[in-house]
Coordinates of N, CA, C and O in Angstrom, one line a residue:
M1 N 12.5 -16.1 -23.5 CA 12.2 -14.7 -23.1 C 10.7 -14.7 -22.6 O 9.9 -15.6 -22.8
A2 N 10.4 -13.6 -21.9 CA 9.1 -13.4 -21.2 C 8.0 -13.3 -22.2 O 8.2 -12.7 -23.3
D3 N 6.9 -13.8 -21.9 CA 5.7 -13.7 -22.7 C 4.8 -12.5 -22.2 O 4.3 -12.6 -21.1
P4 N 4.7 -11.5 -23.0 CA 3.9 -10.3 -22.6 C 2.5 -10.6 -22.2 O 1.9 -9.9 -21.4
S5 N 1.9 -11.7 -22.7 CA 0.5 -12.1 -22.3 C 0.4 -12.6 -20.9 O -0.7 -12.8 -20.4
K6 N 1.5 -12.8 -20.2 CA 1.5 -13.2 -18.8 C 1.4 -12.0 -17.8 O 1.3 -12.2 -16.6
V7 N 1.4 -10.8 -18.4 CA 1.2 -9.6 -17.5 C -0.3 -9.3 -17.4 O -1.0 -9.3 -18.4
R8 N -0.7 -9.2 -16.2 CA -2.2 -9.0 -15.9 C -2.3 -8.1 -14.7 O -1.4 -7.8 -13.9
L9 N -3.6 -7.6 -14.5 CA -3.9 -6.8 -13.4 C -3.9 -7.6 -12.1 O -4.3 -8.8 -12.2
A10 N -3.4 -7.1 -11.1 CA -3.3 -7.9 -9.8 C -4.7 -8.1 -9.3 O -5.7 -7.4 -9.5
R11 N -4.8 -9.2 -8.5 CA -6.0 -9.6 -7.8 C -5.7 -9.6 -6.3 O -4.5 -9.6 -5.9
L12 N -6.7 -9.6 -5.5 CA -6.5 -9.6 -4.0 C -5.7 -10.8 -3.6 O -4.8 -10.6 -2.7
D13 N -5.8 -11.9 -4.2 CA -5.0 -13.1 -3.9 C -3.5 -12.9 -4.2 O -2.7 -13.7 -3.7
D14 N -3.2 -11.9 -4.9 CA -1.8 -11.7 -5.3 C -1.0 -10.8 -4.2 O 0.2 -10.7 -4.3
V15 N -1.7 -10.2 -3.3 CA -1.1 -9.2 -2.4 C 0.1 -9.8 -1.7 O 1.2 -9.2 -1.5
H16 N 0.0 -11.0 -1.1 CA 1.2 -11.6 -0.4 C 2.4 -11.8 -1.3 O 3.5 -11.4 -1.0
A17 N 2.2 -12.2 -2.6 CA 3.3 -12.4 -3.5 C 3.8 -11.0 -3.9 O 5.1 -10.9 -4.1
I18 N 3.0 -10.0 -4.1 CA 3.5 -8.7 -4.4 C 4.4 -8.2 -3.3 O 5.5 -7.7 -3.5
Y19 N 3.9 -8.3 -2.1 CA 4.7 -7.9 -0.9 C 6.1 -8.6 -0.8 O 7.1 -7.9 -0.7
E20 N 6.1 -9.9 -1.0 CA 7.3 -10.6 -1.0 C 8.3 -10.3 -2.2 O 9.5 -10.2 -2.0
T21 N 7.7 -10.0 -3.3 CA 8.5 -9.6 -4.5 C 9.2 -8.3 -4.3 O 10.4 -8.1 -4.6
I22 N 8.5 -7.3 -3.7 CA 9.1 -6.0 -3.4 C 10.1 -6.2 -2.3 O 11.2 -5.6 -2.4
K23 N 9.9 -7.0 -1.3 CA 10.8 -7.2 -0.2 C 12.2 -7.8 -0.7 O 13.2 -7.6 -0.1
E24 N 12.1 -8.5 -1.8 CA 13.4 -9.1 -2.3 C 14.4 -8.1 -2.8 O 15.5 -8.5 -3.0
N25 N 13.9 -6.9 -3.1 CA 14.8 -5.9 -3.7 C 14.8 -4.6 -2.8 O 14.5 -3.5 -3.3
P26 N 15.3 -4.7 -1.5 CA 15.2 -3.6 -0.6 C 16.1 -2.4 -0.9 O 15.8 -1.3 -0.5
T27 N 17.2 -2.6 -1.7 CA 18.0 -1.5 -2.0 C 17.6 -0.8 -3.2 O 17.8 0.4 -3.4
E28 N 16.8 -1.4 -4.1 CA 16.3 -0.8 -5.4 C 14.9 -0.3 -5.3 O 14.6 0.6 -6.0
V29 N 14.1 -0.8 -4.4 CA 12.7 -0.5 -4.4 C 12.3 -0.1 -2.9 O 12.6 -0.8 -2.0
L30 N 11.6 1.0 -2.8 CA 11.2 1.4 -1.5 C 10.2 0.4 -1.0 O 9.3 0.0 -1.7
P31 N 10.4 0.0 0.3 CA 9.4 -1.0 0.9 C 8.0 -0.4 0.9 O 7.8 0.8 1.0
R32 N 7.1 -1.3 0.9 CA 5.7 -0.9 1.1 C 5.1 -1.8 2.1 O 5.3 -3.0 2.0
S33 N 4.2 -1.3 2.9 CA 3.6 -2.1 3.9 C 2.6 -3.0 3.3 O 2.1 -2.7 2.2
F34 N 2.3 -4.1 3.9 CA 1.3 -5.1 3.4 C 0.0 -4.4 3.3 O -0.7 -4.5 2.3
Q35 N -0.4 -3.5 4.3 CA -1.7 -2.8 4.2 C -1.7 -1.8 3.1 O -2.8 -1.7 2.4
D36 N -0.6 -1.2 2.8 CA -0.6 -0.2 1.7 C -0.8 -1.0 0.4 O -1.6 -0.5 -0.5
I37 N -0.1 -2.1 0.2 CA -0.3 -2.9 -1.0 C -1.8 -3.4 -1.1 O -2.4 -3.3 -2.2
W38 N -2.3 -3.8 0.0 CA -3.7 -4.3 0.1 C -4.7 -3.2 -0.4 O -5.5 -3.4 -1.2
M39 N -4.5 -2.0 0.1 CA -5.4 -0.9 -0.2 C -5.2 -0.4 -1.6 O -6.1 0.3 -2.2
H40 N -4.1 -0.6 -2.3 CA -3.8 -0.2 -3.6 C -3.5 -1.3 -4.6 O -2.9 -1.1 -5.6
F41 N -4.0 -2.5 -4.3 CA -3.7 -3.7 -5.1 C -4.2 -3.4 -6.6 O -3.6 -4.0 -7.5
D42 N -5.2 -2.6 -6.8 CA -5.8 -2.4 -8.1 C -4.9 -1.5 -9.0 O -5.1 -1.4 -10.2
R43 N -3.8 -1.0 -8.4 CA -2.8 -0.2 -9.2 C -1.7 -1.1 -9.6 O -0.8 -0.7 -10.3
F44 N -1.6 -2.3 -9.1 CA -0.5 -3.2 -9.5 C -0.9 -4.1 -10.7 O -2.0 -4.5 -10.9
H45 N 0.2 -4.4 -11.4 CA 0.1 -5.4 -12.5 C 1.2 -6.4 -12.2 O 2.3 -6.0 -11.6
V46 N 1.0 -7.6 -12.5 CA 1.9 -8.7 -12.2 C 2.3 -9.5 -13.4 O 1.5 -9.6 -14.4
Y47 N 3.5 -10.1 -13.4 CA 3.8 -11.1 -14.4 C 3.6 -12.4 -13.7 O 4.3 -12.8 -12.7
D48 N 2.6 -13.2 -14.2 CA 2.2 -14.4 -13.6 C 2.4 -15.6 -14.6 O 1.7 -15.7 -15.6
D49 N 3.4 -16.4 -14.3 CA 3.7 -17.5 -15.1 C 3.7 -18.7 -14.2 O 4.7 -19.4 -14.0
G50 N 2.5 -19.0 -13.7 CA 2.4 -20.1 -12.7 C 2.8 -19.6 -11.3 O 3.1 -20.4 -10.5
G51 N 2.9 -18.4 -11.1 CA 3.3 -17.7 -9.9 C 3.8 -16.3 -10.2 O 4.2 -16.1 -11.4
I52 N 3.7 -15.4 -9.3 CA 4.1 -14.1 -9.5 C 5.7 -14.0 -9.6 O 6.3 -14.3 -8.6
K53 N 6.1 -13.5 -10.7 CA 7.6 -13.4 -10.9 C 8.1 -11.9 -10.9 O 9.2 -11.7 -10.8
G54 N 7.1 -11.0 -11.1 CA 7.5 -9.6 -11.1 C 6.2 -8.7 -10.9 O 5.1 -9.2 -11.2
V55 N 6.5 -7.5 -10.5 CA 5.3 -6.6 -10.2 C 5.7 -5.1 -10.6 O 6.9 -4.8 -10.7
I56 N 4.7 -4.4 -10.9 CA 4.8 -2.9 -11.2 C 3.6 -2.2 -10.8 O 2.5 -2.8 -10.8
S57 N 3.7 -1.0 -10.4 CA 2.5 -0.2 -10.0 C 2.7 1.2 -10.5 O 3.7 1.6 -11.1
W58 N 1.7 2.1 -10.1 CA 1.8 3.5 -10.5 C 1.0 4.3 -9.5 O 0.1 3.8 -8.8
Q59 N 1.2 5.6 -9.6 CA 0.4 6.5 -8.8 C 0.3 7.9 -9.5 O 1.2 8.2 -10.3
A60 N -0.7 8.6 -9.3 CA -0.9 9.9 -9.8 C -0.2 10.9 -8.8 O -0.4 10.7 -7.6
L61 N 0.6 11.8 -9.3 CA 1.2 12.8 -8.4 C 0.3 14.0 -8.3 O -0.5 14.3 -9.2
P62 N 0.3 14.7 -7.2 CA -0.7 15.7 -6.9 C -0.4 16.9 -7.9 O 0.7 17.2 -8.3
L63 N -1.5 17.7 -8.1 CA -1.4 18.9 -8.8 C -0.9 20.0 -7.9 O -1.6 20.3 -6.9
V64 N 0.3 20.6 -8.2 CA 0.8 21.6 -7.3 C 0.1 22.9 -7.6 O -0.3 23.7 -6.8
N65 N -0.3 23.1 -8.9 CA -1.0 24.4 -9.3 C -2.1 23.9 -10.3 O -1.9 23.7 -11.5
P66 N -3.3 23.8 -9.7 CA -4.4 23.3 -10.6 C -4.7 24.2 -11.8 O -5.3 23.8 -12.7
D67 N -4.3 25.5 -11.7 CA -4.5 26.4 -12.9 C -3.6 26.1 -14.0 O -3.8 26.5 -15.2
H68 N -2.5 25.4 -13.7 CA -1.5 25.1 -14.7 C -1.0 23.6 -14.4 O 0.1 23.4 -13.9
P69 N -1.9 22.7 -14.6 CA -1.6 21.3 -14.2 C -0.5 20.6 -14.9 O -0.3 20.8 -16.1
D70 N 0.3 19.9 -14.2 CA 1.3 19.0 -14.7 C 0.7 17.6 -14.5 O 0.8 17.1 -13.3
R71 N 0.1 17.1 -15.5 CA -0.6 15.8 -15.3 C 0.5 14.7 -15.3 O 0.8 14.1 -16.4
C72 N 1.0 14.4 -14.2 CA 2.2 13.5 -14.0 C 1.8 12.2 -13.3 O 1.2 12.3 -12.2
L73 N 2.2 11.1 -13.9 CA 2.0 9.8 -13.3 C 3.4 9.2 -13.0 O 4.3 9.4 -13.8
E74 N 3.5 8.5 -11.9 CA 4.8 7.9 -11.6 C 4.7 6.4 -11.6 O 3.7 5.8 -11.0
I75 N 5.7 5.7 -12.1 CA 5.8 4.3 -12.0 C 6.6 4.0 -10.8 O 7.6 4.5 -10.5
I76 N 6.0 3.1 -10.0 CA 6.5 2.7 -8.7 C 6.5 1.2 -8.4 O 5.9 0.5 -9.2
S77 N 7.2 0.8 -7.4 CA 7.2 -0.6 -7.0 C 7.5 -1.6 -8.1 O 6.8 -2.6 -8.2
F78 N 8.4 -1.3 -8.9 CA 8.8 -2.1 -10.1 C 9.9 -3.1 -9.6 O 11.0 -2.7 -9.3
S79 N 9.5 -4.4 -9.5 CA 10.4 -5.3 -8.9 C 10.2 -6.7 -9.6 O 9.1 -7.1 -9.8
V80 N 11.3 -7.4 -9.8 CA 11.3 -8.7 -10.4 C 12.1 -9.6 -9.4 O 13.1 -9.2 -8.8
K81 N 11.5 -10.8 -9.2 CA 12.2 -11.7 -8.2 C 13.6 -12.0 -8.7 O 13.9 -12.1 -9.9
D82 N 14.5 -12.1 -7.7 CA 15.9 -12.3 -8.1 C 16.2 -13.5 -9.0 O 16.9 -13.4 -9.9
A83 N 15.5 -14.6 -8.8 CA 15.7 -15.8 -9.6 C 15.2 -15.6 -11.0 O 15.5 -16.4 -11.9
E84 N 14.4 -14.6 -11.3 CA 13.7 -14.4 -12.6 C 14.3 -13.2 -13.4 O 13.8 -12.9 -14.5
K85 N 15.4 -12.6 -12.9 CA 16.0 -11.5 -13.6 C 16.7 -11.9 -14.8 O 17.1 -13.1 -14.9
K86 N 16.8 -11.0 -15.8 CA 17.5 -11.2 -17.1 C 16.7 -12.2 -18.0 O 17.3 -12.8 -18.8
K87 N 15.4 -12.3 -17.8 CA 14.5 -13.1 -18.6 C 13.5 -12.3 -19.4 O 12.6 -12.9 -20.0
G88 N 13.6 -11.0 -19.3 CA 12.6 -10.1 -20.0 C 11.3 -9.8 -19.3 O 10.4 -9.2 -19.8
I89 N 11.2 -10.3 -18.1 CA 10.0 -10.0 -17.3 C 9.9 -8.5 -17.0 O 8.8 -8.0 -17.1
G90 N 11.0 -7.9 -16.6 CA 10.9 -6.5 -16.3 C 10.5 -5.7 -17.6 O 9.7 -4.8 -17.5
A91 N 11.0 -6.1 -18.7 CA 10.7 -5.4 -20.0 C 9.2 -5.6 -20.3 O 8.6 -4.6 -20.7
A92 N 8.7 -6.8 -20.1 CA 7.3 -7.0 -20.4 C 6.4 -6.2 -19.5 O 5.4 -5.6 -19.9
L93 N 6.8 -6.1 -18.2 CA 6.0 -5.3 -17.2 C 6.1 -3.8 -17.6 O 5.0 -3.1 -17.6
L94 N 7.2 -3.3 -17.9 CA 7.4 -1.9 -18.2 C 6.7 -1.5 -19.5 O 6.0 -0.5 -19.5
K95 N 6.8 -2.3 -20.5 CA 6.1 -2.0 -21.8 C 4.6 -2.0 -21.5 O 3.9 -1.1 -22.0
H96 N 4.1 -2.9 -20.8 CA 2.7 -3.0 -20.5 C 2.2 -1.7 -19.7 O 1.2 -1.1 -20.1
M97 N 3.0 -1.3 -18.7 CA 2.7 -0.1 -18.0 C 2.7 1.1 -18.8 O 1.9 2.0 -18.7
L98 N 3.7 1.3 -19.7 CA 3.8 2.4 -20.5 C 2.6 2.5 -21.4 O 2.0 3.6 -21.6
E99 N 2.1 1.4 -22.0 CA 0.9 1.4 -22.8 C -0.3 1.8 -22.0 O -1.1 2.6 -22.5
L100 N -0.4 1.2 -20.9 CA -1.6 1.4 -20.0 C -1.7 2.9 -19.6 O -2.7 3.5 -19.7
L101 N -0.6 3.4 -19.1 CA -0.6 4.8 -18.6 C -0.8 5.8 -19.7 O -1.3 6.9 -19.4
S102 N -0.3 5.5 -20.9 CA -0.5 6.4 -22.0 C -2.0 6.6 -22.3 O -2.3 7.7 -22.8
L103 N -2.8 5.7 -22.0 CA -4.2 5.8 -22.2 C -4.9 6.9 -21.4 O -5.9 7.5 -21.7
Y104 N -4.2 7.2 -20.2 CA -4.7 8.3 -19.4 C -4.3 9.7 -19.9 O -4.7 10.7 -19.3
E105 N -3.5 9.7 -20.9 CA -3.1 11.0 -21.6 C -2.3 11.9 -20.6 O -2.6 13.1 -20.5
P106 N -1.3 11.4 -19.9 CA -0.6 12.2 -19.0 C 0.4 13.1 -19.8 O 0.7 12.8 -20.9
D107 N 0.8 14.2 -19.1 CA 1.9 15.0 -19.7 C 3.2 14.3 -19.8 O 4.0 14.4 -20.7
R108 N 3.4 13.5 -18.7 CA 4.7 12.8 -18.6 C 4.5 11.7 -17.6 O 3.7 11.7 -16.7
L109 N 5.4 10.7 -17.7 CA 5.5 9.6 -16.7 C 6.9 9.7 -16.1 O 7.9 10.0 -16.8
V110 N 7.0 9.5 -14.8 CA 8.3 9.7 -14.2 C 8.6 8.4 -13.4 O 7.7 7.6 -13.0
V111 N 9.9 8.3 -13.1 CA 10.4 7.2 -12.3 C 11.7 7.7 -11.6 O 12.5 8.5 -12.2
L112 N 11.9 7.2 -10.4 CA 13.2 7.4 -9.7 C 13.9 6.1 -9.7 O 13.3 5.1 -9.4
T113 N 15.1 6.0 -10.2 CA 15.8 4.7 -10.4 C 17.3 4.7 -10.1 O 17.9 5.8 -10.2
F114 N 17.8 3.6 -9.8 CA 19.2 3.4 -9.7 C 19.8 2.8 -11.0 O 20.9 2.6 -11.1
Y115 N 18.9 2.6 -12.0 CA 19.2 2.0 -13.2 C 18.8 2.8 -14.4 O 17.9 2.4 -15.2
P116 N 19.3 4.0 -14.6 CA 18.9 4.9 -15.6 C 19.1 4.3 -17.0 O 18.3 4.5 -17.9
E117 N 20.2 3.6 -17.2 CA 20.5 3.0 -18.5 C 19.3 2.0 -19.0 O 19.0 2.0 -20.1
Y118 N 18.8 1.3 -18.0 CA 17.7 0.4 -18.3 C 16.5 1.2 -18.8 O 15.9 0.8 -19.9
F119 N 16.1 2.2 -18.2 CA 15.0 3.0 -18.5 C 15.2 3.8 -19.8 O 14.2 4.0 -20.6
K120 N 16.4 4.2 -20.1 CA 16.7 4.8 -21.4 C 16.3 3.9 -22.6 O 15.9 4.4 -23.6
N121 N 16.5 2.6 -22.4 CA 16.1 1.7 -23.5 C 14.6 1.7 -23.8 O 14.2 1.2 -24.9
F122 N 13.8 2.3 -23.0 CA 12.4 2.4 -23.2 C 11.9 3.8 -23.5 O 10.7 4.1 -23.4
G123 N 12.8 4.7 -23.7 CA 12.5 6.1 -24.1 C 12.5 7.1 -23.0 O 12.1 8.2 -23.2
F124 N 12.9 6.7 -21.8 CA 13.0 7.7 -20.7 C 14.3 8.5 -20.9 O 15.3 8.0 -21.4
K125 N 14.2 9.7 -20.4 CA 15.3 10.6 -20.4 C 15.5 11.2 -19.0 O 14.6 11.4 -18.2
E126 N 16.8 11.4 -18.6 CA 17.1 12.0 -17.3 C 16.5 13.4 -17.2 O 16.4 14.1 -18.2
T127 N 16.0 13.7 -16.0 CA 15.5 15.0 -15.7 C 16.0 15.4 -14.3 O 16.5 14.6 -13.6
S128 N 15.8 16.7 -14.0 CA 16.2 17.2 -12.7 C 15.1 16.9 -11.7 O 13.9 16.9 -11.9
K129 N 15.6 16.5 -10.5 CA 14.7 16.2 -9.4 C 13.9 17.5 -9.0 O 12.8 17.4 -8.5
E130 N 14.5 18.6 -9.3 CA 13.8 19.9 -9.0 C 12.5 20.0 -9.8 O 11.6 20.7 -9.4
K131 N 12.4 19.3 -10.9 CA 11.2 19.3 -11.8 C 10.2 18.3 -11.3 O 9.1 18.2 -11.9
L132 N 10.5 17.6 -10.2 CA 9.6 16.6 -9.6 C 9.1 17.0 -8.2 O 9.0 16.2 -7.3
Y133 N 8.7 18.3 -8.1 CA 8.2 18.8 -6.9 C 7.1 17.9 -6.3 O 7.0 17.6 -5.1
Q134 N 6.2 17.5 -7.2 CA 5.1 16.7 -6.7 C 5.5 15.4 -6.1 O 5.0 14.9 -5.1
K135 N 6.6 14.7 -6.7 CA 7.1 13.5 -6.1 C 7.7 13.7 -4.8 O 7.5 13.0 -3.8
I136 N 8.5 14.8 -4.7 CA 9.2 15.1 -3.4 C 8.1 15.4 -2.3 O 8.2 14.9 -1.2
L137 N 7.0 16.1 -2.7 CA 5.9 16.4 -1.8 C 5.3 15.1 -1.3 O 5.0 14.9 -0.1
V138 N 5.0 14.1 -2.2 CA 4.3 12.9 -1.9 C 5.1 11.9 -1.2 O 4.7 11.3 -0.2
G139 N 6.3 11.6 -1.6 CA 7.0 10.5 -1.1 C 8.4 10.8 -0.5 O 8.8 10.2 0.5
C140 N 9.2 11.6 -1.2 CA 10.5 11.8 -0.8 C 10.7 12.5 0.6 O 11.7 12.2 1.3
L141 N 9.8 13.3 1.0 CA 10.0 14.0 2.3 C 9.9 13.0 3.5 O 10.4 13.2 4.5
N142 N 9.2 11.8 3.2 CA 9.1 10.9 4.3 C 10.0 9.7 4.1 O 9.9 8.7 4.9
C143 N 10.9 9.8 3.2 CA 11.9 8.7 3.0 C 12.8 8.5 4.2 O 13.3 9.5 4.8
T144 N 13.0 7.3 4.6 CA 13.9 7.0 5.7 C 15.3 6.6 5.3 O 16.1 6.4 6.1
K145 N 15.5 6.5 4.0 CA 16.8 6.1 3.5 C 17.8 7.2 3.3 O 19.0 7.0 3.5
Y146 N 17.3 8.4 3.0 CA 18.2 9.6 2.7 C 17.8 10.8 3.4 O 16.6 11.0 3.5
K147 N 18.7 11.7 3.7 CA 18.4 12.9 4.4 C 17.6 13.9 3.6 O 16.8 14.7 4.1
S148 N 17.9 14.0 2.3 CA 17.3 15.0 1.4 C 17.0 14.3 0.0 O 17.8 13.6 -0.5
P149 N 15.9 14.7 -0.5 CA 15.5 14.2 -1.9 C 16.6 14.6 -2.9 O 16.8 13.9 -3.9
L150 N 17.2 15.7 -2.7 CA 18.2 16.2 -3.7 C 19.5 15.6 -3.6 O 20.3 15.7 -4.5
T151 N 19.8 14.9 -2.5 CA 21.1 14.1 -2.4 C 20.9 12.6 -2.5 O 21.8 11.9 -2.5
C152 N 19.7 12.2 -2.7 CA 19.4 10.8 -2.9 C 20.0 10.4 -4.2 O 20.0 11.1 -5.2
P153 N 20.7 9.2 -4.2 CA 21.4 8.8 -5.4 C 20.5 8.3 -6.6 O 21.0 8.0 -7.7
E154 N 19.2 8.1 -6.3 CA 18.3 7.7 -7.4 C 18.3 8.8 -8.5 O 18.3 10.0 -8.2
V155 N 18.2 8.4 -9.7 CA 18.1 9.3 -10.9 C 16.7 9.5 -11.3 O 15.9 8.5 -11.4
A156 N 16.3 10.8 -11.5 CA 15.0 11.1 -11.9 C 14.9 11.0 -13.4 O 15.8 11.5 -14.1
M157 N 13.9 10.3 -13.9 CA 13.7 10.1 -15.4 C 12.3 10.4 -15.7 O 11.4 10.2 -14.9
E158 N 12.1 10.8 -17.0 CA 10.7 11.1 -17.4 C 10.6 10.5 -18.9 O 11.5 10.4 -19.6
Y159 N 9.3 10.2 -19.1 CA 8.9 9.6 -20.4 C 7.8 10.5 -20.9 O 6.8 10.7 -20.1
I160 N 7.8 11.0 -22.1 CA 6.8 11.8 -22.7 C 6.0 10.9 -23.7 O 6.5 10.6 -24.7
P161 N 4.8 10.6 -23.3 CA 4.0 9.7 -24.2 C 3.7 10.5 -25.5 O 3.5 11.7 -25.5
E162 N 3.6 9.7 -26.6 CA 3.3 10.3 -27.9 C 1.8 10.4 -28.1 O 1.0 9.8 -27.6

């Protein structure tokens, strides 16, 4: 099984491997340009066991109403190399990210996924996409895969940190 101590903050030298790891899963993970990864490398964490085997990142979603903030963070670009799946690498990355993001004291963490059962194992619960206005504003409106964020087959899930 995967060793949690192999998860670390990404470095500039990891950008090529991060890009390639995300590209390996085009149906599950939205592609990111090399330049986007380069400019946001500091938001990535990697599983490095003599090479990058998996990646995970995050972003803050905008405040729609600053007078009543929904301090929402999103887990994004969660990808494990095909040859490394079913070894616990994804679990190590996700547990690490949940601990890290909880330190920021968000109201909730969200993810859009094709694998809701996987995320349920970590305490995520399904939620309505209508409750993710910030996500739709930031990313879904520019999605090239689906015509509407509300008809996209990804499942919206949220995690409420304790």
